[in-house]
Tab-separated table of C-alpha atoms and ligand atoms in Angstrom:
chain	number	residue	atom	x	y	z
A	1	LYS	CA	127.952	-74.743	2.435
A	2	LEU	CA	124.814	-77.039	4.163
A	3	ASP	CA	121.567	-75.944	3.448
A	4	ALA	CA	118.958	-76.890	5.932
A	5	LYS	CA	116.148	-75.624	4.030
A	6	ILE	CA	116.127	-78.424	1.376
A	7	LEU	CA	115.157	-80.937	4.111
A	8	ARG	CA	111.579	-79.252	3.646
A	9	TYR	CA	111.720	-79.422	0.089
A	10	MET	CA	112.195	-82.688	-1.113
A	11	THR	CA	109.089	-85.089	-2.236
A	12	SER	CA	109.095	-88.652	-1.323
A	13	ASP	CA	109.836	-89.913	-4.788
A	14	GLU	CA	112.870	-87.728	-4.731
A	15	PHE	CA	114.099	-89.253	-1.425
A	16	ARG	CA	113.881	-92.618	-3.060
A	17	VAL	CA	115.891	-91.850	-5.864
A	18	LEU	CA	118.442	-90.034	-4.102
A	19	THR	CA	118.579	-93.250	-1.905
A	20	ALA	CA	118.732	-95.158	-4.801
A	21	VAL	CA	121.705	-93.429	-6.210
A	22	GLU	CA	123.548	-93.808	-2.889
A	23	MET	CA	122.959	-97.305	-2.841
A	24	GLY	CA	124.108	-97.744	-6.414
A	25	SER	CA	127.131	-95.936	-5.446
A	26	LYS	CA	128.423	-99.231	-3.251
A	27	ASN	CA	129.152	-101.114	-6.404
A	28	HIS	CA	129.146	-98.313	-9.272
A	29	GLU	CA	131.532	-95.488	-9.424
A	30	LEU	CA	128.944	-93.705	-11.695
A	31	VAL	CA	125.416	-95.164	-11.085
A	32	PRO	CA	123.565	-95.713	-14.416
A	33	LEU	CA	120.138	-94.240	-14.767
A	34	SER	CA	118.551	-97.908	-15.593
A	35	LEU	CA	119.854	-99.095	-11.998
A	36	ILE	CA	118.603	-96.276	-10.364
A	37	ALA	CA	115.314	-96.443	-11.775
A	38	GLN	CA	115.249	-100.418	-10.558
A	39	ILE	CA	116.153	-99.601	-7.293
A	40	ALA	CA	113.563	-96.744	-6.907
A	41	ALA	CA	111.050	-99.009	-8.580
A	42	LEU	CA	109.663	-96.161	-10.137
A	43	ARG	CA	108.846	-95.799	-13.610
A	44	HIS	CA	111.949	-95.116	-15.735
A	45	GLY	CA	110.607	-91.849	-17.096
A	46	ASN	CA	109.767	-90.664	-13.552
A	47	SER	CA	113.003	-91.583	-12.566
A	48	HIS	CA	114.415	-89.675	-15.088
A	49	LYS	CA	112.510	-86.636	-14.420
A	50	ILE	CA	113.262	-86.809	-10.783
A	51	ILE	CA	116.842	-87.575	-11.269
A	52	GLY	CA	117.010	-83.970	-12.960
A	53	GLU	CA	115.589	-82.278	-10.333
A	54	LEU	CA	118.067	-83.710	-8.167
A	55	ALA	CA	120.941	-82.326	-10.205
A	56	LYS	CA	119.381	-79.006	-10.452
A	57	LYS	CA	119.231	-79.204	-6.621
A	58	ASN	CA	123.174	-80.163	-6.698
A	59	LEU	CA	122.353	-83.069	-4.895
A	60	VAL	CA	123.340	-85.691	-7.822
A	61	SER	CA	125.866	-84.818	-10.814
A	62	LYS	CA	125.415	-86.154	-14.129
A	63	ILE	CA	128.734	-87.419	-15.602
A	64	LYS	CA	128.605	-88.118	-19.503
A	65	ASN	CA	131.385	-88.828	-21.775
A	66	ALA	CA	132.218	-91.087	-24.410
A	67	LYS	CA	132.559	-94.303	-22.664
A	68	TYR	CA	130.791	-93.283	-19.139
A	69	GLU	CA	127.265	-91.961	-18.203
A	70	GLY	CA	125.650	-92.012	-14.741
A	71	TYR	CA	125.082	-90.244	-11.630
A	72	ARG	CA	126.840	-90.031	-8.452
A	73	LEU	CA	126.043	-88.234	-5.072
A	74	THR	CA	127.557	-84.820	-4.394
A	75	TYR	CA	128.399	-83.890	-0.854
A	76	GLY	CA	125.212	-81.918	-1.098
A	77	GLY	CA	123.266	-85.188	-1.468
A	78	TYR	CA	125.104	-86.981	0.874
A	79	ASP	CA	124.795	-84.234	3.645
A	80	TYR	CA	121.156	-84.414	3.107
A	81	LEU	CA	120.775	-88.238	3.602
A	82	ALA	CA	122.745	-87.912	6.779
A	83	LEU	CA	120.707	-85.034	8.287
A	84	LYS	CA	117.557	-86.673	7.214
A	85	THR	CA	118.805	-90.016	9.039
A	86	PHE	CA	119.781	-87.880	12.315
A	87	VAL	CA	116.177	-86.299	12.270
A	88	LYS	CA	114.696	-89.463	12.034
A	89	ARG	CA	116.493	-90.800	14.828
A	90	GLY	CA	115.875	-87.731	16.832
A	91	SER	CA	119.596	-86.670	17.552
A	92	VAL	CA	119.466	-83.277	15.299
A	93	TYR	CA	116.220	-81.483	14.938
A	94	SER	CA	117.475	-78.105	13.769
A	95	VAL	CA	120.618	-76.619	12.136
A	96	GLY	CA	122.264	-73.358	13.346
A	97	ASN	CA	125.291	-71.659	12.955
A	98	GLN	CA	128.376	-72.672	11.463
A	99	ILE	CA	131.261	-72.443	14.080
A	100	GLY	CA	134.001	-73.835	12.419
A	101	VAL	CA	135.615	-74.416	9.070
A	102	GLY	CA	138.739	-76.885	9.680
A	103	LYS	CA	140.357	-78.067	6.609
A	104	GLU	CA	138.822	-81.147	6.669
A	105	SER	CA	135.467	-80.379	8.013
A	106	ASP	CA	132.571	-78.064	8.502
A	107	VAL	CA	131.214	-77.371	12.089
A	108	TYR	CA	127.888	-76.428	12.958
A	109	ILE	CA	125.934	-75.994	15.943
A	110	VAL	CA	122.812	-77.792	15.990
A	111	ALA	CA	119.849	-78.643	18.228
A	112	ASP	CA	117.814	-81.884	19.243
A	113	GLU	CA	114.009	-82.385	19.834
A	114	SER	CA	114.663	-81.138	23.518
A	115	GLU	CA	116.611	-78.159	22.197
A	116	ASN	CA	119.757	-78.830	23.819
A	117	GLN	CA	122.346	-77.585	22.086
A	118	LEU	CA	125.023	-79.980	20.143
A	119	VAL	CA	127.713	-79.992	17.465
A	120	LEU	CA	127.465	-81.622	13.944
A	121	LYS	CA	131.175	-82.061	12.291
A	122	ILE	CA	130.662	-82.855	8.527
A	123	HIS	CA	133.739	-84.338	7.130
A	124	ARG	CA	134.598	-82.764	4.100
A	125	LEU	CA	137.865	-84.340	2.475
A	126	GLY	CA	139.352	-83.543	-0.873
A	127	ARG	CA	138.068	-80.077	-0.647
A	128	VAL	CA	141.821	-78.677	-1.263
A	129	SER	CA	142.622	-81.355	-3.432
A	130	PHE	CA	139.486	-80.925	-5.266
A	131	ARG	CA	140.665	-77.543	-6.503
A	132	ALA	CA	144.182	-78.336	-7.289
A	133	ILE	CA	142.970	-80.987	-10.029
A	134	LYS	CA	140.845	-78.435	-11.677
A	135	SER	CA	142.946	-78.814	-14.784
A	136	LYS	CA	141.972	-82.468	-15.105
A	137	ARG	CA	139.409	-83.422	-17.509
A	138	ASP	CA	135.794	-83.369	-16.119
A	139	TYR	CA	135.222	-87.166	-15.394
A	140	LEU	CA	138.304	-87.612	-13.519
A	141	GLN	CA	137.710	-84.567	-11.356
A	142	LYS	CA	134.335	-86.114	-10.588
A	143	ARG	CA	135.470	-89.678	-10.245
A	144	LYS	CA	138.116	-88.691	-7.444
A	145	SER	CA	135.337	-86.809	-5.624
A	146	ALA	CA	133.364	-90.123	-5.060
A	147	SER	CA	136.159	-91.451	-3.223
A	148	TRP	CA	136.790	-88.572	-1.352
A	149	ILE	CA	132.997	-89.185	-0.065
A	150	TYR	CA	134.007	-92.150	0.948
A	151	MET	CA	137.031	-91.229	2.815
A	152	SER	CA	135.024	-88.621	4.458
A	153	ARG	CA	132.795	-91.211	5.763
A	154	LEU	CA	135.582	-93.108	7.206
A	155	ALA	CA	136.823	-90.091	8.840
A	156	ALA	CA	133.566	-89.645	10.386
A	157	THR	CA	133.229	-93.693	11.520
A	158	LYS	CA	137.081	-93.440	12.900
A	159	GLU	CA	136.585	-90.138	14.813
A	160	TYR	CA	133.272	-91.522	16.544
A	161	ALA	CA	134.945	-94.695	17.411
A	162	PHE	CA	137.924	-92.866	18.864
A	163	MET	CA	135.739	-90.596	20.984
A	164	LYS	CA	133.386	-93.064	22.198
A	165	VAL	CA	136.310	-95.234	23.957
A	166	LEU	CA	138.096	-91.918	25.105
A	167	TYR	CA	134.813	-90.759	26.638
A	168	ASP	CA	133.981	-93.978	28.284
A	169	ASN	CA	137.320	-93.982	29.715
A	170	GLY	CA	137.550	-90.854	31.677
A	171	PHE	CA	139.395	-88.930	29.049
A	172	PRO	CA	138.375	-84.965	28.605
A	173	VAL	CA	136.734	-85.474	25.093
A	174	PRO	CA	133.264	-84.212	23.726
A	175	GLN	CA	130.373	-86.738	24.546
A	176	PRO	CA	129.853	-88.571	21.108
A	177	ILE	CA	126.202	-88.636	20.532
A	178	ASP	CA	125.557	-90.078	17.206
A	179	GLN	CA	127.282	-90.793	13.840
A	180	VAL	CA	125.804	-91.417	10.242
A	181	ARG	CA	127.816	-91.272	6.896
A	182	HIS	CA	130.391	-88.433	6.928
A	183	CYS	CA	128.896	-86.872	9.884
A	184	VAL	CA	129.274	-86.849	13.838
A	185	VAL	CA	127.217	-85.038	16.452
A	186	MET	CA	128.638	-84.612	19.513
A	187	GLU	CA	128.542	-82.566	22.984
A	188	LEU	CA	128.826	-78.635	22.477
A	189	ILE	CA	132.009	-77.566	24.315
A	190	ASP	CA	131.714	-74.234	25.934
A	191	ALA	CA	134.898	-73.238	25.522
A	192	TYR	CA	137.224	-71.594	22.829
A	193	PRO	CA	140.496	-73.417	21.184
A	194	LEU	CA	143.791	-72.581	22.792
A	195	ARG	CA	144.915	-70.402	20.088
A	196	GLN	CA	142.119	-67.685	20.639
A	197	ILE	CA	143.168	-67.566	24.412
A	198	THR	CA	144.981	-64.272	24.951
A	199	GLU	CA	145.897	-64.796	28.459
A	200	VAL	CA	146.417	-68.350	30.114
A	201	LYS	CA	146.448	-67.652	34.004
A	202	ASP	CA	148.848	-70.199	34.525
A	203	PRO	CA	150.705	-71.601	31.883
A	204	GLY	CA	152.679	-73.827	33.593
A	205	LYS	CA	149.493	-75.678	34.795
A	206	LEU	CA	148.193	-76.137	31.531
A	207	TYR	CA	151.416	-77.013	29.933
A	208	SER	CA	151.625	-80.051	32.480
A	209	ASP	CA	147.888	-81.020	32.057
A	210	LEU	CA	148.672	-81.032	28.039
A	211	MET	CA	151.735	-83.540	28.765
A	212	ASN	CA	149.967	-85.738	31.175
A	213	LEU	CA	147.034	-85.952	28.900
A	214	ILE	CA	149.465	-86.883	25.788
A	215	VAL	CA	151.227	-89.427	28.395
A	216	ARG	CA	147.844	-91.050	29.517
A	217	LEU	CA	146.546	-91.369	26.076
A	218	ALA	CA	150.012	-93.115	25.357
A	219	GLN	CA	149.637	-95.134	28.290
A	220	TYR	CA	146.197	-96.121	27.023
A	221	GLY	CA	147.508	-97.326	23.868
A	222	LEU	CA	146.689	-94.089	21.546
A	223	ILE	CA	148.274	-90.752	20.050
A	224	HIS	CA	146.226	-88.108	18.965
A	225	GLY	CA	148.303	-87.135	15.926
A	226	ASP	CA	146.908	-83.551	15.554
A	227	PHE	CA	147.789	-82.367	19.214
A	228	ASN	CA	147.825	-78.367	18.621
A	229	GLU	CA	146.524	-75.356	19.786
A	230	PHE	CA	143.119	-75.518	17.358
A	231	ASN	CA	142.462	-78.799	18.789
A	232	ILE	CA	142.703	-77.895	22.396
A	233	LEU	CA	139.408	-75.867	23.739
A	234	VAL	CA	140.153	-74.315	27.146
A	235	LYS	CA	137.341	-73.807	29.812
A	236	ASP	CA	136.892	-70.974	31.999
A	237	ASN	CA	138.520	-72.782	34.913
A	238	GLY	CA	141.467	-73.747	32.801
A	239	ASP	CA	140.821	-77.380	32.151
A	240	PRO	CA	141.734	-78.573	28.590
A	241	ILE	CA	139.281	-80.610	26.366
A	242	LEU	CA	140.610	-82.641	23.477
A	243	ILE	CA	138.578	-82.497	20.007
A	244	ASP	CA	139.587	-83.604	16.477
A	245	PHE	CA	140.137	-87.373	16.316
A	246	PRO	CA	140.113	-89.329	12.861
A	247	GLN	CA	143.585	-89.254	12.570
A	248	MET	CA	144.490	-90.816	15.695
A	249	VAL	CA	147.166	-93.763	15.519
A	250	SER	CA	148.140	-97.003	17.745
A	251	ILE	CA	151.378	-96.672	20.150
A	252	SER	CA	152.077	-100.002	18.233
A	253	HIS	CA	152.330	-97.871	14.883
A	254	PRO	CA	155.443	-98.294	13.231
A	255	ASN	CA	156.157	-94.458	13.477
A	256	ALA	CA	154.644	-94.124	16.770
A	257	GLU	CA	157.430	-92.393	18.319
A	258	TRP	CA	157.568	-90.304	15.747
A	259	TYR	CA	154.017	-89.041	16.020
A	260	PHE	CA	154.177	-88.956	19.946
A	261	ASN	CA	157.218	-86.627	19.625
A	262	ARG	CA	155.772	-84.260	16.997
A	263	ASP	CA	152.916	-83.810	19.532
A	264	ILE	CA	154.929	-83.048	22.516
A	265	GLU	CA	156.883	-80.552	20.201
A	266	CYS	CA	153.852	-79.000	19.054
A	267	ILE	CA	152.796	-77.877	22.723
A	268	ARG	CA	156.411	-76.880	23.473
A	269	THR	CA	156.682	-74.997	20.738
A	270	TYR	CA	153.505	-73.053	21.204
A	271	PHE	CA	154.386	-72.647	24.892
A	272	ARG	CA	157.455	-71.003	24.169
A	273	LYS	CA	156.551	-68.501	21.123
A	274	ARG	CA	153.399	-67.640	22.878
A	275	TYR	CA	153.997	-67.613	26.720
A	276	ASN	CA	157.562	-67.487	26.838
A	277	TYR	CA	157.190	-70.522	28.884
A	278	GLU	CA	159.752	-73.354	28.454
A	279	SER	CA	160.348	-76.383	30.614
A	280	MET	CA	163.070	-78.713	30.972
A	281	LEU	CA	160.492	-81.444	31.716
A	282	TYR	CA	158.731	-83.163	28.861
A	283	PRO	CA	157.699	-86.779	28.175
A	284	LYS	CA	159.732	-89.392	26.538
A	285	PHE	CA	158.228	-92.275	24.722
A	286	GLN	CA	160.587	-94.756	25.994
A	287	LEU	CA	160.483	-93.679	29.316
A	288	ASP	CA	156.954	-92.622	29.998
A	289	VAL	CA	154.960	-94.938	27.598
A	290	ASN	CA	154.638	-98.579	28.973
A	291	ARG	CA	154.774	-100.777	25.822
B	301	ATP	P1	141.605	-79.553	11.222
B	301	ATP	O1	141.331	-78.520	9.862
B	301	ATP	O2	142.663	-78.733	12.392
B	301	ATP	O3	141.678	-80.593	11.064
B	301	ATP	P2	138.759	-80.163	11.858
B	301	ATP	O4	138.605	-79.928	10.316
B	301	ATP	O5	139.391	-81.408	11.717
B	301	ATP	O6	140.073	-79.408	11.851
B	301	ATP	P3	137.839	-79.682	14.188
B	301	ATP	O7	138.950	-79.386	14.554
B	301	ATP	O8	137.257	-80.896	14.864
B	301	ATP	O9	137.913	-79.843	12.752
B	301	ATP	O10	136.739	-78.422	14.718
B	301	ATP	C1	136.900	-77.473	14.035
B	301	ATP	C2	136.657	-76.330	15.242
B	301	ATP	O11	135.177	-76.433	15.390
B	301	ATP	C3	137.658	-76.256	16.121
B	301	ATP	O12	138.550	-75.814	16.305
B	301	ATP	C4	136.451	-75.675	17.172
B	301	ATP	O13	136.578	-74.547	17.319
B	301	ATP	C5	135.131	-75.963	16.850
B	301	ATP	N1	134.855	-77.215	17.455
B	301	ATP	C6	134.640	-78.538	17.005
B	301	ATP	N2	134.313	-79.188	17.875
B	301	ATP	C7	133.605	-78.319	18.917
B	301	ATP	C8	132.655	-78.897	20.130
B	301	ATP	N3	132.733	-80.354	20.306
B	301	ATP	N4	132.572	-78.193	20.933
B	301	ATP	C9	132.893	-76.789	20.717
B	301	ATP	N5	133.698	-76.355	19.203
B	301	ATP	C10	134.192	-77.158	18.992
B	302	MN	MN1	144.292	-80.247	12.166
B	303	MN	MN1	141.031	-79.335	14.217
B	304	MN	MN1	141.273	-82.412	11.697
C-alpha cells in the first residue's frame, strides 16, 4: 500500500541515500554499501546508519548471502521517489483514496496544488508472480523483483506515451498529466467502468460506438489489446472513455489481426451475455483497417 505519510518523515540525508541506491541500481542488481556511500557522499558510517533506517521503513531491502551483499529499492522506496518528484513538479500535492486495484497497478485519487482531483496509476508488475515464486530462495526472489520495478517503469512510460498521442489526436481517453518512474498522473474521469453499469440506455448505440472506436484506433495504427468492460468508462451521457494502455500494439505487429479480433470478440461476447444484444455487424481487420 502507498503510505503518503512517509513523505513527511524523511531527512535530507535519508533522501540522498535512497537516491544513491536508485542510481547504483542502474548498473548493479544489488548495490554495495561502499557505492551507496560514495554516491551519497556521506561518511561510510553515516550511510551505514541511514541505510538501516531506510530498510526499517521498507524503502530498501538488504540482500545477503554467501556470494552477494547489497541493497536494492523496494516498491515502497520507488513509490517515495516518484511521489517526491511529482510533488516537486507540482503535479501532485496530496494523495487520497485508492479507487482501483488492477492486476497490474494501484490507482489513487490525488490532488494537485490547485486542488484539482486527478488519478495516480502506480504500475506494479510481478505482484502475482512474486507470490508464486515464494518457494524459491530468498536471493532469487528479491532479484526478480528488482527487474519487476524496471518493467513497471517501462509500462508507465509506454502508457503515458500512448495516452498522449491518443489524447492529442482526439481519442476519448483521459488527459495525461505527468509521468515519473512507474507512475502516471492523468485526468480523473467522472464515470464508472462498463462492468459496474447495470443498465445501459441504448446498448446498440454503445456497441457501435465501441466498434467504431476500435476501427478508428486501428486506422490510426494501434490496437488496444485489452479492450474489455473494465477498461471502458461510460459517462452519464453514454459516451465511452477508454483507459489502460501499456499493452497496446501496432497494426504492423505480426499478430495484429489476432489482437484486433480478440478486442472485437471481447465486446461482442460481453454484449451478448450482459445485454442479450447481438449484431451481425462487426469490423473485419482485412476490410476495415487500411494498411
Ligand atoms: P487491469 O487489471 O485490467 O490490467 P490495471 O491494473 O491496468 O487494470 P486500470 O485499468 O488502468 O488498471 O485502472 C484500474 C481501475 O481504476 C479502472 O478499472 C477504473 O475503475 C479506475 N481508473 C483508472 N483510471 C481512471 C481514470 N482516469 N478515471 C477514473 N477511474 C479510473
Ligand atoms: Mn486487463
Ligand atoms: Mn484495466
Ligand atoms: Mn492493465
